[in-house]
């Protein structure tokens, strides 16, 4: 915990309270209100947590004004261009870039945990074929606590480490199985001779009937998408994982809770919602109609893939993804993809519209990731599962940090109660 260097003074009804202020290594100071209720008998009020720090952390830093994203201090654009996903996983989990020997050991441990318990194949059979892959993912990941009992005790260091490795290793296998199940194709086993991204593409797109060769440009783009979605400070799904974990729940149940939260269209579900929106717009000449709807206070419609709670200039991940989108679409010879034309025109119109400039709304990570995944052949229903498998390392890293924090206690917010005060029961005859 940082040292308090100054205090904030709060005056309520003639009483004065001194609250410690902590200064971070980067970002805004925080006012420590942990003793406020005991001292002043008041709560703070912050629905949506727009001004609330829920924890201290050393994993990821975001500067919303500068459009900066650091993982353990390393800028996301450097990691996306010079690193690869499993090395970023190591960095997020252990805090430092690995030596060659440590990286090889880590990658070997992940590779050797990519298969799932064979009995889980039967677990899938209980789902309808048309189940959304996110529904399957939530169910199967939660069920991992029924298959891997030897890594559910969060008080045991070794079990926590094994659960972390198992989750990072098996999420791609489970996500690929959810996809194969939804299209009626047989499950494809992971292969130890393929890198993480190539393995995922092979499990999704290969079939027993013929050889499948992973295109290195596509696996590089896949790996980059994994990196860009790996962690993002205390976003809604990470906060869900932290809150679930604060009760001591096992890691598989907590990650399943994070997956459930990520599914929402305001969060990780935005990549699917964005592609569906582009498809609904259909042609460039219909963009003004949708821009008008996004600005209409009486219309709940929002431009999916635009805006962010923290970034108020650019989402640095979208900048990197935009480059990848051009590479992948050129490789696939679909640079004139009508969806991409609508996306590029929509981006230009929105970025020059006074409403979006004033509200600081611009393309976020979900805007371009959907276009790349669509071009790679994934159905929109697989976009959020891919986000979930990428973010698993972030959830796990934040979970490990929280469990190890001596201040860790069960999260239990209070409320501003506006309901009825105490009143007596009325018999039905008298109502
Ligand atoms: C992710 O938190 C994270 O880090 C998330 C994430 C991660 O990596 O974990 O980055 C991943 O979730 C990215 C965001 C994906 N969601 C979308 O693309 C859905 C569309 N975006 C909006 O739903 C919205 O921008 C949010 C949810 C992303 C952010 O919402 P905020 O910060 O709570 O802002 P707000 O809803 O209060 O909106 C502020 C104003 C409002 O107008 P006023 O009430 O002030 O007049 O901006 C408007 C909103 O109406 N607005 C939009 C808009 N987003 C906000 N108007 C039109 N289209 C939009 N997309």
Tab-separated table of C-alpha atoms in Angstrom, residues 8-352:
chain	number	residue	atom	x	y	z
A	8	UNK	CA	-8.327	15.708	2.509
A	9	UNK	CA	-10.618	17.671	4.825
A	10	UNK	CA	-14.335	16.960	4.841
A	11	UNK	CA	-16.807	19.220	6.621
A	12	UNK	CA	-20.268	17.795	7.412
A	13	UNK	CA	-22.793	19.616	9.616
A	14	UNK	CA	-20.051	21.592	11.359
A	15	UNK	CA	-17.804	18.571	11.991
A	16	UNK	CA	-14.439	18.234	10.258
A	17	UNK	CA	-12.877	14.953	9.172
A	18	UNK	CA	-9.301	14.450	7.940
A	19	UNK	CA	-9.050	11.671	5.327
A	20	UNK	CA	-5.660	10.256	4.235
A	21	UNK	CA	-4.714	10.803	0.563
A	22	UNK	CA	-2.502	8.276	-1.246
A	23	UNK	CA	-0.415	9.201	-4.290
A	24	UNK	CA	0.077	6.513	-7.002
A	25	UNK	CA	3.114	5.951	-9.221
A	26	UNK	CA	0.837	7.127	-12.063
A	27	UNK	CA	-2.724	8.469	-12.253
A	28	UNK	CA	-4.888	10.474	-9.816
A	29	UNK	CA	-4.481	10.598	-6.033
A	30	UNK	CA	-7.014	8.583	-4.033
A	31	UNK	CA	-8.852	9.619	-0.862
A	32	UNK	CA	-8.959	6.804	1.695
A	33	UNK	CA	-12.581	6.641	2.908
A	34	UNK	CA	-12.322	3.254	4.619
A	35	UNK	CA	-12.980	4.802	8.044
A	36	UNK	CA	-15.467	7.440	6.834
A	37	UNK	CA	-18.632	5.615	7.912
A	38	UNK	CA	-17.166	4.777	11.342
A	39	UNK	CA	-16.028	8.400	11.841
A	40	UNK	CA	-18.796	10.423	10.164
A	41	UNK	CA	-21.705	7.970	9.846
A	42	UNK	CA	-22.036	8.652	6.105
A	43	UNK	CA	-21.507	6.597	2.923
A	44	UNK	CA	-20.074	7.842	-0.357
A	45	UNK	CA	-22.308	7.475	-3.410
A	46	UNK	CA	-20.894	6.392	-6.786
A	47	UNK	CA	-23.158	4.119	-8.915
A	48	UNK	CA	-21.086	2.818	-11.854
A	49	UNK	CA	-17.897	3.577	-9.894
A	50	UNK	CA	-16.953	6.541	-12.104
A	51	UNK	CA	-14.811	8.063	-9.303
A	52	UNK	CA	-14.003	5.046	-7.158
A	53	UNK	CA	-10.799	3.008	-6.842
A	54	UNK	CA	-11.770	-0.500	-5.690
A	55	UNK	CA	-8.231	-1.737	-4.986
A	56	UNK	CA	-4.574	-0.982	-5.497
A	57	UNK	CA	-2.823	-2.836	-8.315
A	58	UNK	CA	0.530	-3.056	-10.104
A	59	UNK	CA	-0.634	-4.885	-13.238
A	60	UNK	CA	-2.160	-2.457	-15.778
A	61	UNK	CA	-2.259	1.307	-15.999
A	62	UNK	CA	-4.567	3.294	-18.313
A	63	UNK	CA	-4.331	7.020	-18.973
A	64	UNK	CA	-7.674	7.882	-20.575
A	65	UNK	CA	-6.625	11.381	-21.621
A	66	UNK	CA	-3.331	10.333	-23.233
A	67	UNK	CA	-4.741	7.098	-24.648
A	68	UNK	CA	-2.016	5.154	-22.848
A	69	UNK	CA	-2.173	1.470	-21.805
A	70	UNK	CA	0.736	-0.101	-19.897
A	71	UNK	CA	1.081	-3.730	-18.778
A	72	UNK	CA	3.590	-3.851	-15.904
A	73	UNK	CA	4.912	-0.569	-17.366
A	74	UNK	CA	5.324	-1.754	-20.961
A	75	UNK	CA	3.241	0.175	-23.586
A	76	UNK	CA	0.632	-1.936	-25.378
A	77	UNK	CA	1.851	-0.921	-28.862
A	78	UNK	CA	5.364	-2.222	-28.070
A	79	UNK	CA	3.992	-5.493	-26.689
A	80	UNK	CA	1.666	-5.909	-29.691
A	81	UNK	CA	4.493	-5.378	-32.182
A	82	UNK	CA	7.460	-7.017	-30.378
A	83	UNK	CA	6.050	-9.654	-27.995
A	84	UNK	CA	3.629	-12.562	-28.281
A	85	UNK	CA	0.605	-13.573	-26.238
A	86	UNK	CA	2.156	-16.189	-23.939
A	87	UNK	CA	5.037	-13.857	-23.135
A	88	UNK	CA	2.476	-11.142	-22.262
A	89	UNK	CA	0.688	-13.754	-20.121
A	90	UNK	CA	3.925	-14.382	-18.230
A	91	UNK	CA	4.447	-10.627	-17.797
A	92	UNK	CA	0.915	-10.094	-16.445
A	93	UNK	CA	1.094	-13.108	-14.124
A	94	UNK	CA	4.614	-12.687	-12.692
A	95	UNK	CA	5.378	-8.976	-13.195
A	96	UNK	CA	8.522	-9.140	-15.356
A	97	UNK	CA	9.438	-10.166	-18.909
A	98	UNK	CA	10.806	-13.739	-18.758
A	99	UNK	CA	14.256	-14.977	-19.627
A	100	UNK	CA	14.356	-17.365	-22.582
A	101	UNK	CA	14.550	-20.341	-20.207
A	102	UNK	CA	11.624	-19.175	-18.067
A	103	UNK	CA	9.533	-18.432	-21.146
A	104	UNK	CA	10.206	-21.890	-22.575
A	105	UNK	CA	9.243	-23.500	-19.259
A	106	UNK	CA	6.033	-21.436	-19.070
A	107	UNK	CA	5.055	-22.206	-22.653
A	108	UNK	CA	5.684	-25.914	-22.080
A	109	UNK	CA	3.477	-25.892	-18.967
A	110	UNK	CA	0.670	-24.156	-20.877
A	111	UNK	CA	1.021	-26.483	-23.890
A	112	UNK	CA	0.797	-29.563	-21.696
A	113	UNK	CA	-2.464	-28.390	-20.106
A	114	UNK	CA	-4.414	-27.599	-23.292
A	115	UNK	CA	-6.432	-30.841	-23.338
A	116	UNK	CA	-9.630	-30.978	-21.285
A	117	UNK	CA	-10.893	-33.928	-19.214
A	118	UNK	CA	-12.423	-36.355	-21.754
A	119	UNK	CA	-15.621	-36.489	-19.691
A	120	UNK	CA	-16.185	-32.789	-20.558
A	121	UNK	CA	-16.950	-33.824	-24.125
A	122	UNK	CA	-20.135	-35.376	-22.769
A	123	UNK	CA	-20.904	-32.228	-20.791
A	124	UNK	CA	-21.192	-30.354	-24.091
A	125	UNK	CA	-23.818	-32.835	-25.285
A	126	UNK	CA	-26.318	-31.370	-22.837
A	127	UNK	CA	-26.420	-28.043	-24.707
A	128	UNK	CA	-28.618	-27.330	-27.713
A	129	UNK	CA	-26.548	-27.086	-30.890
A	130	UNK	CA	-27.809	-23.527	-31.401
A	131	UNK	CA	-26.724	-22.406	-27.917
A	132	UNK	CA	-24.701	-19.186	-28.034
A	133	UNK	CA	-21.026	-20.135	-27.514
A	134	UNK	CA	-20.870	-17.689	-24.599
A	135	UNK	CA	-23.633	-19.658	-22.845
A	136	UNK	CA	-21.601	-22.830	-23.367
A	137	UNK	CA	-18.414	-21.109	-22.216
A	138	UNK	CA	-19.994	-19.865	-18.986
A	139	UNK	CA	-21.371	-23.348	-18.288
A	140	UNK	CA	-18.289	-25.376	-19.154
A	141	UNK	CA	-15.783	-23.066	-17.420
A	142	UNK	CA	-17.921	-23.057	-14.280
A	143	UNK	CA	-18.094	-26.842	-14.517
A	144	UNK	CA	-14.267	-27.055	-14.503
A	145	UNK	CA	-14.600	-26.880	-10.696
A	146	UNK	CA	-16.380	-30.241	-10.994
A	147	UNK	CA	-13.498	-31.759	-12.975
A	148	UNK	CA	-10.375	-30.243	-11.434
A	149	UNK	CA	-10.950	-30.593	-7.694
A	150	UNK	CA	-7.187	-30.562	-7.027
A	151	UNK	CA	-6.929	-26.864	-7.991
A	152	UNK	CA	-9.910	-25.242	-6.294
A	153	UNK	CA	-8.456	-24.386	-2.856
A	154	UNK	CA	-7.556	-20.697	-3.152
A	155	UNK	CA	-5.602	-20.773	0.122
A	156	UNK	CA	-3.056	-23.169	-1.411
A	157	UNK	CA	-0.285	-21.464	-3.494
A	158	UNK	CA	0.339	-24.554	-5.625
A	159	UNK	CA	-3.373	-25.011	-6.386
A	160	UNK	CA	-3.701	-21.356	-7.363
A	161	UNK	CA	-0.771	-21.722	-9.772
A	162	UNK	CA	-2.191	-24.904	-11.325
A	163	UNK	CA	-5.648	-23.340	-11.716
A	164	UNK	CA	-4.078	-20.329	-13.463
A	165	UNK	CA	-2.169	-22.530	-15.908
A	166	UNK	CA	-5.185	-24.758	-16.544
A	167	UNK	CA	-7.488	-21.810	-17.289
A	168	UNK	CA	-5.080	-20.055	-19.663
A	169	UNK	CA	-4.312	-23.358	-21.396
A	170	UNK	CA	-7.847	-24.724	-21.653
A	171	UNK	CA	-9.947	-21.672	-22.520
A	172	UNK	CA	-8.970	-21.807	-26.230
A	173	UNK	CA	-9.776	-25.531	-26.323
A	174	UNK	CA	-13.185	-24.972	-24.674
A	175	UNK	CA	-13.971	-21.955	-26.900
A	176	UNK	CA	-13.056	-23.952	-30.019
A	177	UNK	CA	-15.183	-26.886	-28.774
A	178	UNK	CA	-18.124	-24.504	-28.262
A	179	UNK	CA	-17.715	-23.341	-31.865
A	180	UNK	CA	-17.374	-26.849	-33.305
A	181	UNK	CA	-20.389	-28.022	-31.295
A	182	UNK	CA	-22.495	-25.130	-32.643
A	183	UNK	CA	-21.715	-26.054	-36.273
A	184	UNK	CA	-22.070	-29.811	-35.805
A	185	UNK	CA	-18.437	-30.601	-36.532
A	186	UNK	CA	-16.284	-32.962	-34.430
A	187	UNK	CA	-14.081	-31.525	-31.699
A	188	UNK	CA	-10.442	-31.056	-32.742
A	189	UNK	CA	-7.836	-31.920	-30.118
A	190	UNK	CA	-5.082	-29.410	-29.317
A	191	UNK	CA	-1.652	-30.066	-30.852
A	192	UNK	CA	1.580	-29.578	-28.919
A	193	UNK	CA	3.550	-28.761	-32.069
A	194	UNK	CA	1.540	-25.562	-32.708
A	195	UNK	CA	1.912	-22.180	-30.982
A	196	UNK	CA	-1.005	-20.887	-28.916
A	197	UNK	CA	-2.724	-18.847	-31.656
A	198	UNK	CA	-2.128	-21.432	-34.405
A	199	UNK	CA	-3.459	-24.150	-32.106
A	200	UNK	CA	-6.675	-22.183	-31.575
A	201	UNK	CA	-7.139	-21.600	-35.314
A	202	UNK	CA	-6.501	-25.286	-35.990
A	203	UNK	CA	-9.024	-26.378	-33.327
A	204	UNK	CA	-11.594	-24.024	-34.868
A	205	UNK	CA	-11.065	-24.502	-38.585
A	206	UNK	CA	-9.477	-27.898	-39.239
A	207	UNK	CA	-11.609	-30.947	-40.033
A	208	UNK	CA	-10.611	-34.632	-39.958
A	209	UNK	CA	-11.299	-34.913	-43.666
A	210	UNK	CA	-8.353	-32.852	-44.868
A	211	UNK	CA	-5.097	-31.156	-43.935
A	212	UNK	CA	-5.398	-27.624	-42.480
A	213	UNK	CA	-2.433	-25.276	-42.764
A	214	UNK	CA	-2.424	-22.234	-40.506
A	215	UNK	CA	-1.614	-19.072	-42.438
A	216	UNK	CA	1.180	-17.350	-40.458
A	217	UNK	CA	-0.282	-13.902	-41.085
A	218	UNK	CA	-3.635	-15.009	-39.664
A	219	UNK	CA	-2.023	-16.634	-36.613
A	220	UNK	CA	0.004	-13.464	-36.060
A	221	UNK	CA	-3.187	-11.383	-36.271
A	222	UNK	CA	-4.903	-13.843	-33.899
A	223	UNK	CA	-2.024	-13.592	-31.431
A	224	UNK	CA	-2.167	-9.797	-31.635
A	225	UNK	CA	-5.908	-9.819	-30.895
A	226	UNK	CA	-5.188	-12.014	-27.858
A	227	UNK	CA	-2.523	-9.541	-26.649
A	228	UNK	CA	-4.762	-6.497	-27.122
A	229	UNK	CA	-7.573	-8.014	-25.054
A	230	UNK	CA	-5.420	-9.544	-22.311
A	231	UNK	CA	-6.068	-7.123	-19.451
A	232	UNK	CA	-7.562	-3.711	-18.893
A	233	UNK	CA	-7.398	-2.554	-15.264
A	234	UNK	CA	-10.640	-2.745	-13.196
A	235	UNK	CA	-13.204	-3.077	-16.018
A	236	UNK	CA	-16.636	-4.554	-15.323
A	237	UNK	CA	-15.713	-8.223	-15.839
A	238	UNK	CA	-12.436	-7.949	-13.912
A	239	UNK	CA	-14.292	-6.254	-11.058
A	240	UNK	CA	-16.797	-9.125	-11.208
A	241	UNK	CA	-13.990	-11.673	-10.882
A	242	UNK	CA	-12.488	-9.744	-7.964
A	243	UNK	CA	-15.840	-9.441	-6.159
A	244	UNK	CA	-16.682	-13.122	-6.713
A	245	UNK	CA	-13.193	-14.124	-5.533
A	246	UNK	CA	-13.475	-11.963	-2.401
A	247	UNK	CA	-15.914	-14.541	-0.946
A	248	UNK	CA	-13.281	-17.268	-1.393
A	249	UNK	CA	-15.079	-18.899	-4.326
A	250	UNK	CA	-12.965	-21.247	-6.438
A	251	UNK	CA	-11.139	-19.784	-9.469
A	252	UNK	CA	-13.201	-21.617	-12.094
A	253	UNK	CA	-16.480	-20.248	-10.678
A	254	UNK	CA	-14.980	-16.741	-10.502
A	255	UNK	CA	-13.744	-16.820	-14.112
A	256	UNK	CA	-17.183	-18.083	-15.193
A	257	UNK	CA	-18.656	-15.020	-13.451
A	258	UNK	CA	-16.242	-12.797	-15.392
A	259	UNK	CA	-17.257	-14.469	-18.665
A	260	UNK	CA	-20.927	-13.872	-17.847
A	261	UNK	CA	-20.284	-10.155	-17.218
A	262	UNK	CA	-18.143	-9.769	-20.347
A	263	UNK	CA	-21.051	-11.075	-22.463
A	264	UNK	CA	-23.003	-7.820	-22.112
A	265	UNK	CA	-23.175	-5.626	-25.265
A	266	UNK	CA	-21.886	-2.608	-23.293
A	267	UNK	CA	-18.709	-4.596	-22.534
A	268	UNK	CA	-17.182	-7.544	-24.355
A	269	UNK	CA	-20.373	-8.281	-26.278
A	270	UNK	CA	-19.809	-5.005	-28.161
A	271	UNK	CA	-17.664	-6.671	-30.849
A	272	UNK	CA	-20.561	-8.908	-31.863
A	273	UNK	CA	-23.049	-6.033	-31.494
A	274	UNK	CA	-20.779	-3.791	-33.603
A	275	UNK	CA	-20.678	-6.234	-36.543
A	276	UNK	CA	-24.434	-6.742	-36.310
A	277	UNK	CA	-24.845	-2.949	-36.345
A	278	UNK	CA	-22.579	-2.602	-39.427
A	279	UNK	CA	-24.566	-5.337	-41.141
A	280	UNK	CA	-27.841	-3.571	-40.245
A	281	UNK	CA	-26.527	-0.257	-41.603
A	282	UNK	CA	-25.560	-2.204	-44.733
A	283	UNK	CA	-24.505	0.643	-47.003
A	284	UNK	CA	-22.589	3.890	-46.613
A	285	UNK	CA	-25.597	6.012	-47.580
A	286	UNK	CA	-27.505	4.819	-44.481
A	287	UNK	CA	-24.834	6.005	-42.024
A	288	UNK	CA	-26.398	9.476	-41.409
A	289	UNK	CA	-29.645	7.787	-40.272
A	290	UNK	CA	-27.756	5.811	-37.632
A	291	UNK	CA	-25.620	8.755	-36.531
A	292	UNK	CA	-28.872	10.684	-35.955
A	293	UNK	CA	-30.278	7.801	-33.914
A	294	UNK	CA	-27.099	7.613	-31.804
A	295	UNK	CA	-27.513	11.335	-31.004
A	296	UNK	CA	-31.252	11.114	-30.269
A	297	UNK	CA	-31.810	11.167	-26.499
A	298	UNK	CA	-35.128	9.372	-26.982
A	299	UNK	CA	-33.527	6.547	-28.924
A	300	UNK	CA	-31.662	3.922	-26.843
A	301	UNK	CA	-29.521	3.085	-29.912
A	302	UNK	CA	-25.789	3.581	-29.436
A	303	UNK	CA	-22.972	3.180	-31.941
A	304	UNK	CA	-21.520	-0.143	-30.845
A	305	UNK	CA	-17.734	-0.107	-30.867
A	306	UNK	CA	-17.632	3.602	-29.963
A	307	UNK	CA	-16.953	5.290	-26.654
A	308	UNK	CA	-15.232	4.182	-23.492
A	309	UNK	CA	-15.555	4.843	-19.775
A	310	UNK	CA	-11.852	5.667	-19.412
A	311	UNK	CA	-10.385	6.561	-22.804
A	312	UNK	CA	-11.390	10.095	-23.755
A	313	UNK	CA	-9.196	10.439	-26.839
A	314	UNK	CA	-8.107	7.220	-28.494
A	315	UNK	CA	-8.216	3.563	-27.436
A	316	UNK	CA	-4.591	2.597	-28.178
A	317	UNK	CA	-5.709	-0.943	-28.870
A	318	UNK	CA	-8.003	0.215	-31.679
A	319	UNK	CA	-5.045	2.018	-33.280
A	320	UNK	CA	-3.022	-1.221	-33.383
A	321	UNK	CA	-6.023	-3.289	-34.490
A	322	UNK	CA	-6.740	-0.887	-37.337
A	323	UNK	CA	-3.287	-1.758	-38.784
A	324	UNK	CA	-3.987	-5.473	-38.364
A	325	UNK	CA	-7.362	-5.102	-40.042
A	326	UNK	CA	-5.744	-3.636	-43.150
A	327	UNK	CA	-3.089	-6.438	-43.221
A	328	UNK	CA	-5.590	-9.278	-42.781
A	329	UNK	CA	-8.137	-7.911	-45.229
A	330	UNK	CA	-5.447	-7.292	-47.860
A	331	UNK	CA	-4.103	-10.842	-47.357
A	332	UNK	CA	-7.585	-12.270	-47.737
A	333	UNK	CA	-8.257	-10.036	-50.726
A	334	UNK	CA	-11.342	-8.592	-49.055
A	335	UNK	CA	-10.099	-5.045	-48.539
A	336	UNK	CA	-13.193	-3.951	-50.423
A	337	UNK	CA	-15.321	-5.862	-47.903
A	338	UNK	CA	-18.631	-3.898	-47.799
A	339	UNK	CA	-18.689	-4.132	-43.992
A	340	UNK	CA	-15.224	-2.591	-43.856
A	341	UNK	CA	-16.295	0.176	-46.208
A	342	UNK	CA	-19.213	0.988	-43.924
A	343	UNK	CA	-16.904	0.743	-40.878
A	344	UNK	CA	-14.272	3.086	-42.327
A	345	UNK	CA	-16.892	5.625	-43.468
A	346	UNK	CA	-18.727	5.402	-40.141
A	347	UNK	CA	-15.470	6.044	-38.295
A	348	UNK	CA	-14.762	9.159	-40.382
A	349	UNK	CA	-18.305	10.528	-40.083
A	350	UNK	CA	-18.432	9.908	-36.310
A	351	UNK	CA	-14.988	11.375	-35.671
A	352	UNK	CA	-15.973	14.590	-37.457
